[in-house]
């Protein structure tokens, strides 16, 4: 544990605030959250305390982005959001036009709430739509219905220009046709940003249990890959850019918060289970609401940190670089990590370049269209495991 005067990070960048509450547990989710909102007030007090205690980490730079993630930040009342944002402004130097995102679930977004949010400092909404079909939503145990998904999005695009929606593909029994309809429906609302992930069956989730009992069969890798390619082709035709494998934005609508994260910029994570990174060290807060609150009540930061080795930093850069349009800059590898890392990268990537999965252009290594869906596996092959 770090106490008030030994905050481990310095610098500036993005501020992530984790709201660890959800109305119900989605069957696929392994994030940190509680379905009991009983401690919401104490949690907000603790978040405010952590914001205050860690203000020195932005002593020299502006906060460029503020991101309310979760959990489900839309369970917050408007007054609570204002309270947290004013705490940020009170203790931090915030950029003139910061991107301030709120993740929201359709069942929390009445027209009234959307209108009020539009007048608040929140200027970007990220909606957890996941699917426009009740079959999928029920399987995932989402708290909203297909009608609520459509209604909230219809209202949201009227009041917010900068909107992102989440969609999940590769679900059990999801035909290519149903996935196509999901994409078309999303596009019909004119959203400028879509985040889309393949459903993964995480250990210890309800979904993993259903699979173990033979109640459902996960979609095959081939089908998930077909879903991805359909998404990719359709969105590119519609003027989106796939700037990260799971993120598609129209020009001017990339998530500034996430882009900074993928470009290894600094971020400070506030709240239980939130992670932080300052270019040298990574930190993570305790993922337990009562313990988090208790520590902050005592003026302690319930955070552990580790200093990244050169190998860790190289591996992280290769992983995120290959997932994004910015690729992996070989000159940077040489400069920051040394000749041995550069030689290793070029040697390991040779077979993927010959197979047309990677391309090296102007000394930047990136995935081709064919290699995109396989980026994580390719990156793992380029990782530095041992270096004497
Ligand atoms: S709403 Fe989001 S964080 Fe909450 S259980 Fe569902 S997927 Fe997990």
Coordinates of C-alpha atoms and ligand atoms in Angstrom, one line a residue:
X1 CA 0.0 0.0 0.0
X2 CA 1.1 3.5 -0.7
X3 CA 0.3 6.3 1.7
X4 CA -0.6 9.8 1.0
X5 CA 2.9 11.0 0.5
X6 CA 4.3 8.2 -1.6
X7 CA 2.2 8.3 -4.7
X8 CA 4.2 6.4 -7.3
X9 CA 3.4 8.1 -10.5
X10 CA 4.3 11.5 -12.0
X11 CA 3.5 13.2 -15.3
X12 CA 0.1 13.6 -17.0
X13 CA -2.3 12.4 -19.7
X14 CA -5.6 10.5 -19.3
X15 CA -7.6 10.0 -16.2
X16 CA -9.7 6.8 -15.9
X17 CA -12.4 6.6 -13.2
X18 CA -13.8 3.2 -12.5
X19 CA -17.4 2.9 -11.4
X20 CA -17.6 -0.6 -9.9
X21 CA -21.4 -1.2 -9.9
X22 CA -23.7 -3.0 -12.3
X23 CA -27.4 -3.7 -12.1
X24 CA -26.9 -7.4 -12.9
X25 CA -24.0 -9.6 -13.9
X26 CA -23.6 -10.3 -17.6
X27 CA -22.9 -13.9 -18.3
X28 CA -19.6 -13.3 -20.1
X29 CA -18.2 -10.6 -17.8
X30 CA -15.0 -10.9 -15.7
X31 CA -14.6 -7.2 -14.9
X32 CA -14.6 -5.9 -11.4
X33 CA -18.1 -4.8 -10.2
X34 CA -20.7 -5.3 -7.5
X35 CA -24.4 -5.6 -8.1
X36 CA -25.1 -4.0 -4.7
X37 CA -25.4 -0.3 -4.9
X38 CA -25.5 0.0 -1.1
X39 CA -22.0 1.5 -1.0
X40 CA -22.3 3.9 -3.8
X41 CA -22.1 7.0 -1.7
X42 CA -19.1 5.8 0.2
X43 CA -17.5 4.8 -3.1
X44 CA -17.9 8.3 -4.5
X45 CA -16.3 9.8 -1.4
X46 CA -13.4 7.3 -1.8
X47 CA -13.0 8.1 -5.5
X48 CA -12.9 11.8 -4.7
X49 CA -10.3 11.2 -2.0
X50 CA -8.2 9.2 -4.4
X51 CA -8.4 12.0 -7.0
X52 CA -7.2 14.4 -4.4
X53 CA -4.4 12.2 -3.1
X54 CA -3.0 11.6 -6.6
X55 CA -3.1 15.1 -7.9
X56 CA 0.7 15.4 -7.8
X57 CA 0.8 12.8 -10.7
X58 CA -0.4 15.5 -13.0
X59 CA 1.7 18.3 -11.5
X60 CA 3.3 19.3 -14.8
X61 CA 0.9 18.2 -17.5
X62 CA -2.8 18.7 -18.3
X63 CA -5.4 16.1 -18.0
X64 CA -6.4 15.6 -21.7
X65 CA -9.1 13.0 -21.3
X66 CA -11.4 11.8 -18.5
X67 CA -13.0 8.4 -19.0
X68 CA -15.8 7.0 -16.7
X69 CA -15.6 3.3 -17.2
X70 CA -16.9 0.3 -15.4
X71 CA -18.9 -1.4 -14.3
X72 CA -21.7 0.8 -15.4
X73 CA -21.0 4.5 -14.9
X74 CA -24.5 5.4 -16.1
X75 CA -25.8 4.1 -12.7
X76 CA -24.5 7.4 -11.3
X77 CA -26.9 10.2 -10.8
X78 CA -26.2 13.5 -12.7
X79 CA -25.3 15.2 -9.4
X80 CA -22.7 12.4 -8.7
X81 CA -21.1 12.8 -12.1
X82 CA -20.9 16.6 -11.6
X83 CA -19.4 16.0 -8.2
X84 CA -16.6 13.8 -9.6
X85 CA -15.9 16.1 -12.6
X86 CA -15.7 19.1 -10.3
X87 CA -13.3 17.2 -8.1
X88 CA -11.1 16.6 -11.1
X89 CA -11.2 20.3 -12.0
X90 CA -10.6 21.3 -8.4
X91 CA -7.3 19.3 -8.1
X92 CA -6.0 19.0 -11.7
X93 CA -5.0 21.2 -14.6
X94 CA -7.5 20.1 -17.2
X95 CA -7.0 20.8 -20.9
X96 CA -9.2 23.5 -22.5
X97 CA -11.3 21.0 -24.5
X98 CA -10.9 17.6 -22.8
X99 CA -12.6 14.5 -24.1
X100 CA -14.9 13.4 -21.3
X101 CA -16.5 10.0 -21.9
X102 CA -19.2 8.2 -20.0
X103 CA -19.9 4.5 -20.6
X104 CA -23.6 4.0 -20.4
X105 CA -26.0 1.1 -20.7
X106 CA -29.3 1.5 -22.6
X107 CA -31.6 0.7 -19.7
X108 CA -30.1 3.7 -17.7
X109 CA -30.7 6.2 -20.5
X110 CA -34.1 7.7 -20.4
X111 CA -34.7 10.6 -22.7
X112 CA -34.6 12.9 -19.7
X113 CA -31.2 11.5 -18.6
X114 CA -29.7 11.8 -22.1
X115 CA -30.9 15.5 -22.2
X116 CA -29.4 16.2 -18.8
X117 CA -26.1 14.5 -19.8
X118 CA -25.9 16.5 -22.9
X119 CA -25.9 19.6 -20.8
X120 CA -23.3 18.2 -18.4
X121 CA -19.5 18.2 -19.0
X122 CA -19.8 14.7 -20.6
X123 CA -19.1 15.2 -24.3
X124 CA -18.7 11.6 -25.5
X125 CA -21.1 8.6 -24.8
X126 CA -20.0 5.0 -25.1
X127 CA -23.2 2.9 -25.3
X128 CA -23.1 -0.8 -24.3
X129 CA -25.6 -1.9 -27.0
X130 CA -23.9 -5.3 -27.7
X131 CA -26.7 -6.5 -29.9
X132 CA -30.0 -5.3 -31.3
X133 CA -31.5 -8.9 -30.9
X134 CA -33.2 -10.1 -27.7
X135 CA -31.9 -13.7 -28.3
X136 CA -28.3 -12.4 -27.9
X137 CA -29.1 -10.0 -25.1
X138 CA -30.8 -12.8 -23.1
X139 CA -27.9 -15.2 -23.6
X140 CA -25.5 -12.5 -22.4
X141 CA -27.9 -11.6 -19.5
X142 CA -27.8 -8.0 -20.4
X143 CA -30.1 -5.7 -18.4
X144 CA -31.6 -4.2 -21.5
X145 CA -33.9 -5.3 -24.3
X146 CA -33.5 -4.9 -28.0
X147 CA -36.2 -2.2 -27.9
X148 CA -34.3 -0.3 -25.2
X149 CA -31.1 -0.6 -27.3
X150 CA -32.8 1.1 -30.3
X151 CA -34.7 3.7 -28.3
X152 CA -31.6 4.8 -26.3
X153 CA -29.5 5.1 -29.4
X154 CA -32.2 7.0 -31.3
X155 CA -32.3 9.5 -28.5
X156 CA -28.6 9.6 -27.9
X157 CA -27.6 10.5 -31.5
X158 CA -30.1 13.4 -31.3
X159 CA -28.2 14.9 -28.3
X160 CA -24.6 13.8 -28.7
X161 CA -22.4 14.1 -31.7
X162 CA -19.6 12.0 -30.3
X163 CA -21.0 8.6 -29.7
X164 CA -19.6 5.1 -29.7
X165 CA -21.4 1.8 -29.4
X166 CA -20.2 -1.6 -28.4
X167 CA -21.2 -4.6 -30.4
X168 CA -20.3 -8.3 -29.7
X169 CA -19.8 -10.8 -32.4
X170 CA -18.9 -14.5 -32.4
X171 CA -21.7 -15.5 -30.1
X172 CA -23.1 -19.0 -29.9
X173 CA -25.7 -19.5 -32.7
X174 CA -25.1 -16.0 -34.2
X175 CA -25.5 -16.5 -37.9
X176 CA -23.7 -14.3 -40.3
X177 CA -27.0 -12.8 -41.4
X178 CA -27.9 -11.8 -37.8
X179 CA -24.5 -10.2 -37.4
X180 CA -25.0 -8.3 -40.7
X181 CA -28.4 -7.0 -39.5
X182 CA -26.7 -5.8 -36.3
X183 CA -24.1 -3.8 -38.2
X184 CA -26.7 -2.4 -40.6
X185 CA -28.9 -1.3 -37.7
X186 CA -26.0 0.4 -36.0
X187 CA -25.1 2.2 -39.2
X188 CA -28.7 3.3 -39.7
X189 CA -28.3 5.6 -36.7
X190 CA -25.3 7.3 -38.1
X191 CA -22.9 6.5 -35.2
X192 CA -19.4 7.7 -35.9
X193 CA -17.6 5.1 -33.8
X194 CA -18.1 1.4 -33.2
X195 CA -16.1 -0.8 -30.8
X196 CA -16.6 -4.5 -31.5
X197 CA -15.3 -7.5 -29.8
X198 CA -15.5 -11.2 -30.3
X199 CA -17.2 -12.9 -27.4
X200 CA -14.6 -14.7 -25.3
X201 CA -15.5 -17.3 -22.8
X202 CA -13.6 -16.2 -19.7
X203 CA -12.9 -18.8 -16.9
X204 CA -15.3 -18.7 -14.0
X205 CA -18.0 -16.8 -15.8
X206 CA -21.6 -18.1 -16.1
X207 CA -21.0 -18.6 -19.8
X208 CA -17.9 -20.8 -19.1
X209 CA -20.2 -22.9 -16.8
X210 CA -22.8 -23.2 -19.6
X211 CA -20.1 -24.4 -22.0
X212 CA -18.8 -26.9 -19.4
X213 CA -22.3 -28.3 -19.0
X214 CA -22.8 -28.6 -22.7
X215 CA -25.7 -26.1 -22.7
X216 CA -24.1 -23.9 -25.3
X217 CA -21.4 -24.3 -27.9
X218 CA -19.1 -21.4 -28.5
X219 CA -18.9 -20.1 -32.0
X220 CA -16.0 -21.5 -34.0
X221 CA -12.9 -19.4 -34.7
X222 CA -13.8 -19.6 -38.4
X223 CA -17.3 -18.0 -37.8
X224 CA -15.9 -15.3 -35.5
X225 CA -13.3 -14.5 -38.2
X226 CA -16.1 -14.3 -40.8
X227 CA -18.0 -11.9 -38.5
X228 CA -14.9 -9.8 -38.2
X229 CA -14.2 -9.6 -41.9
X230 CA -17.9 -8.7 -42.6
X231 CA -17.6 -5.9 -40.0
X232 CA -14.3 -4.7 -41.3
X233 CA -15.4 -4.6 -45.0
X234 CA -18.7 -3.0 -44.3
X235 CA -17.4 -0.3 -42.0
X236 CA -14.5 0.6 -44.3
X237 CA -17.0 1.0 -47.1
X238 CA -18.9 3.4 -44.9
X239 CA -15.9 5.6 -44.3
X240 CA -14.7 4.2 -40.9
X241 CA -11.1 3.6 -40.2
X242 CA -10.1 0.5 -38.3
X243 CA -7.6 2.3 -36.1
X244 CA -7.4 -0.6 -33.6
X245 CA -8.6 -4.1 -34.3
X246 CA -11.7 -3.7 -32.2
X247 CA -12.3 0.0 -32.8
X248 CA -13.6 1.7 -35.9
X249 CA -14.0 5.5 -36.1
X250 CA -14.9 8.1 -38.7
X251 CA -12.1 10.6 -39.1
X252 CA -12.1 13.0 -36.1
X253 CA -14.0 10.5 -33.9
X254 CA -11.2 8.1 -32.7
X255 CA -11.3 7.7 -28.9
X256 CA -8.6 10.1 -27.7
X257 CA -8.5 8.3 -24.4
X258 CA -7.9 4.8 -25.8
X259 CA -5.6 6.1 -28.5
X260 CA -3.4 7.6 -25.8
X261 CA -3.4 4.2 -24.0
X262 CA -2.5 2.3 -27.2
X263 CA 0.3 4.8 -27.9
X264 CA 1.8 4.1 -24.4
X265 CA 1.0 7.5 -23.1
X266 CA 0.5 8.0 -19.3
X267 CA -2.8 7.4 -17.6
X268 CA -3.9 7.4 -14.0
X269 CA -6.7 4.9 -13.0
X270 CA -8.9 5.9 -10.1
X271 CA -11.2 3.4 -8.4
X272 CA -11.1 -0.3 -7.4
X273 CA -9.2 -2.5 -9.9
X274 CA -8.2 0.5 -12.0
X275 CA -4.8 0.4 -13.7
X276 CA -2.2 3.2 -14.1
X277 CA 0.9 3.6 -16.3
X278 CA 3.5 6.3 -16.4
X279 CA 5.8 5.0 -19.1
X280 CA 8.0 3.2 -16.6
X281 CA 5.7 1.7 -13.9
X282 CA 2.4 0.0 -14.0
X283 CA 0.1 0.2 -11.0
X284 CA -3.2 -1.5 -10.1
X285 CA -5.7 -0.7 -7.4
X286 CA -7.2 -3.4 -5.2
X287 CA -10.2 -5.0 -6.8
X288 CA -12.4 -5.1 -3.7
X289 CA -14.9 -2.4 -3.0
X290 CA -15.0 -2.5 0.8
X291 CA -11.2 -2.7 1.1
X292 CA -10.8 0.1 -1.4
X293 CA -13.2 2.3 0.5
X294 CA -11.5 1.5 3.9
X295 CA -8.0 2.3 2.6
X296 CA -9.1 5.7 1.2
X297 CA -10.9 6.5 4.5
X298 CA -7.5 6.1 6.1
X299 CA -5.8 8.2 3.5
X300 CA -4.0 5.3 1.9
X301 CA -3.7 4.4 -1.7
X302 CA -4.6 0.7 -2.1
X303 CA -2.3 0.3 -5.0
X304 CA 0.5 -2.1 -6.0
X305 CA 3.1 -1.2 -8.6
X306 CA 5.7 -2.9 -10.7
X307 CA 8.5 -1.4 -12.8
X308 CA 8.4 -2.7 -16.3
X309 CA 11.6 -4.3 -17.6
X310 CA 12.8 -3.4 -21.1
X311 CA 11.4 -6.8 -22.2
X312 CA 8.0 -6.1 -20.8
X313 CA 7.9 -2.7 -22.5
X314 CA 9.0 -4.2 -25.8
X315 CA 6.3 -6.9 -25.6
X316 CA 3.6 -4.4 -24.7
X317 CA 4.6 -2.1 -27.6
X318 CA 4.6 -5.0 -30.1
X319 CA 1.2 -6.2 -28.8
X320 CA -0.6 -2.8 -29.0
X321 CA 1.4 -1.7 -32.1
X322 CA 0.2 -4.6 -34.2
X323 CA -3.4 -4.1 -33.1
X324 CA -3.4 -0.5 -34.3
X325 CA -2.9 1.5 -37.5
X326 CA 0.2 3.0 -36.0
X327 CA 2.1 -0.3 -36.2
X328 CA 5.4 -1.0 -34.6
X329 CA 8.1 1.5 -35.4
X330 CA 11.3 -0.4 -35.9
X331 CA 13.5 2.7 -35.4
X332 CA 11.8 3.3 -32.1
X333 CA 12.5 -0.3 -31.1
X334 CA 16.1 0.2 -31.9
X335 CA 16.4 3.6 -30.1
X336 CA 14.4 2.7 -27.0
X337 CA 15.1 -1.0 -26.5
X338 CA 18.4 -1.6 -28.4
X339 CA 19.8 -3.4 -31.4
X340 CA 19.1 -6.9 -30.1
X341 CA 15.4 -6.2 -29.9
X342 CA 15.3 -4.8 -33.4
X343 CA 17.2 -7.7 -34.8
X344 CA 14.9 -10.1 -33.0
X345 CA 11.8 -8.4 -34.2
X346 CA 12.9 -8.5 -37.8
X347 CA 14.0 -12.1 -37.6
X348 CA 10.8 -13.3 -35.9
X349 CA 8.5 -11.3 -38.2
X350 CA 10.1 -12.6 -41.4
X351 CA 7.8 -15.6 -41.8
X352 CA 4.7 -13.5 -41.3
X353 CA 5.9 -11.0 -43.8
X354 CA 6.5 -13.8 -46.3
X355 CA 3.0 -15.2 -45.6
X356 CA 1.4 -11.7 -46.3
X357 CA 0.2 -11.3 -42.7
X358 CA 2.6 -8.5 -41.8
X359 CA 4.1 -5.7 -43.9
X360 CA 7.2 -3.6 -43.3
X361 CA 6.8 -0.1 -44.9
X362 CA 9.0 2.9 -44.1
X363 CA 10.4 0.9 -41.2
X364 CA 7.0 0.4 -39.6
X365 CA 5.7 -3.1 -39.1
X366 CA 2.0 -3.6 -39.3
X367 CA -0.7 -6.2 -40.0
X368 CA -2.1 -6.6 -43.5
X369 CA -5.9 -7.0 -43.9
X370 CA -5.3 -10.8 -43.9
X371 CA -3.3 -10.6 -40.7
X372 CA -5.5 -8.3 -38.8
X373 CA -7.7 -10.8 -37.1
X374 CA -4.6 -12.9 -36.2
X375 CA -2.7 -9.9 -34.7
X376 CA -2.7 -11.2 -31.1
X377 CA -1.3 -14.6 -32.1
X378 CA 1.3 -13.0 -34.3
X379 CA 2.3 -10.6 -31.6
X380 CA 2.8 -13.5 -29.2
X381 CA 5.3 -15.0 -31.6
X382 CA 7.2 -11.8 -31.7
X383 CA 7.4 -11.4 -27.9
X384 CA 10.8 -11.5 -26.3
X385 CA 10.7 -14.4 -23.9
X386 CA 14.3 -14.5 -22.9
X387 CA 17.2 -12.2 -23.6
X388 CA 20.6 -12.8 -22.0
Ligands
LIG1 S1 -22.6 -4.1 -17.6 FE1 -20.5 -4.3 -18.3 S2 -19.2 -4.4 -16.5 FE2 -21.3 -4.8 -15.9 S3 -21.6 -7.0 -15.8 FE3 -22.2 -6.3 -17.9 S4 -20.4 -6.4 -19.2 FE4 -19.7 -6.5 -17.0

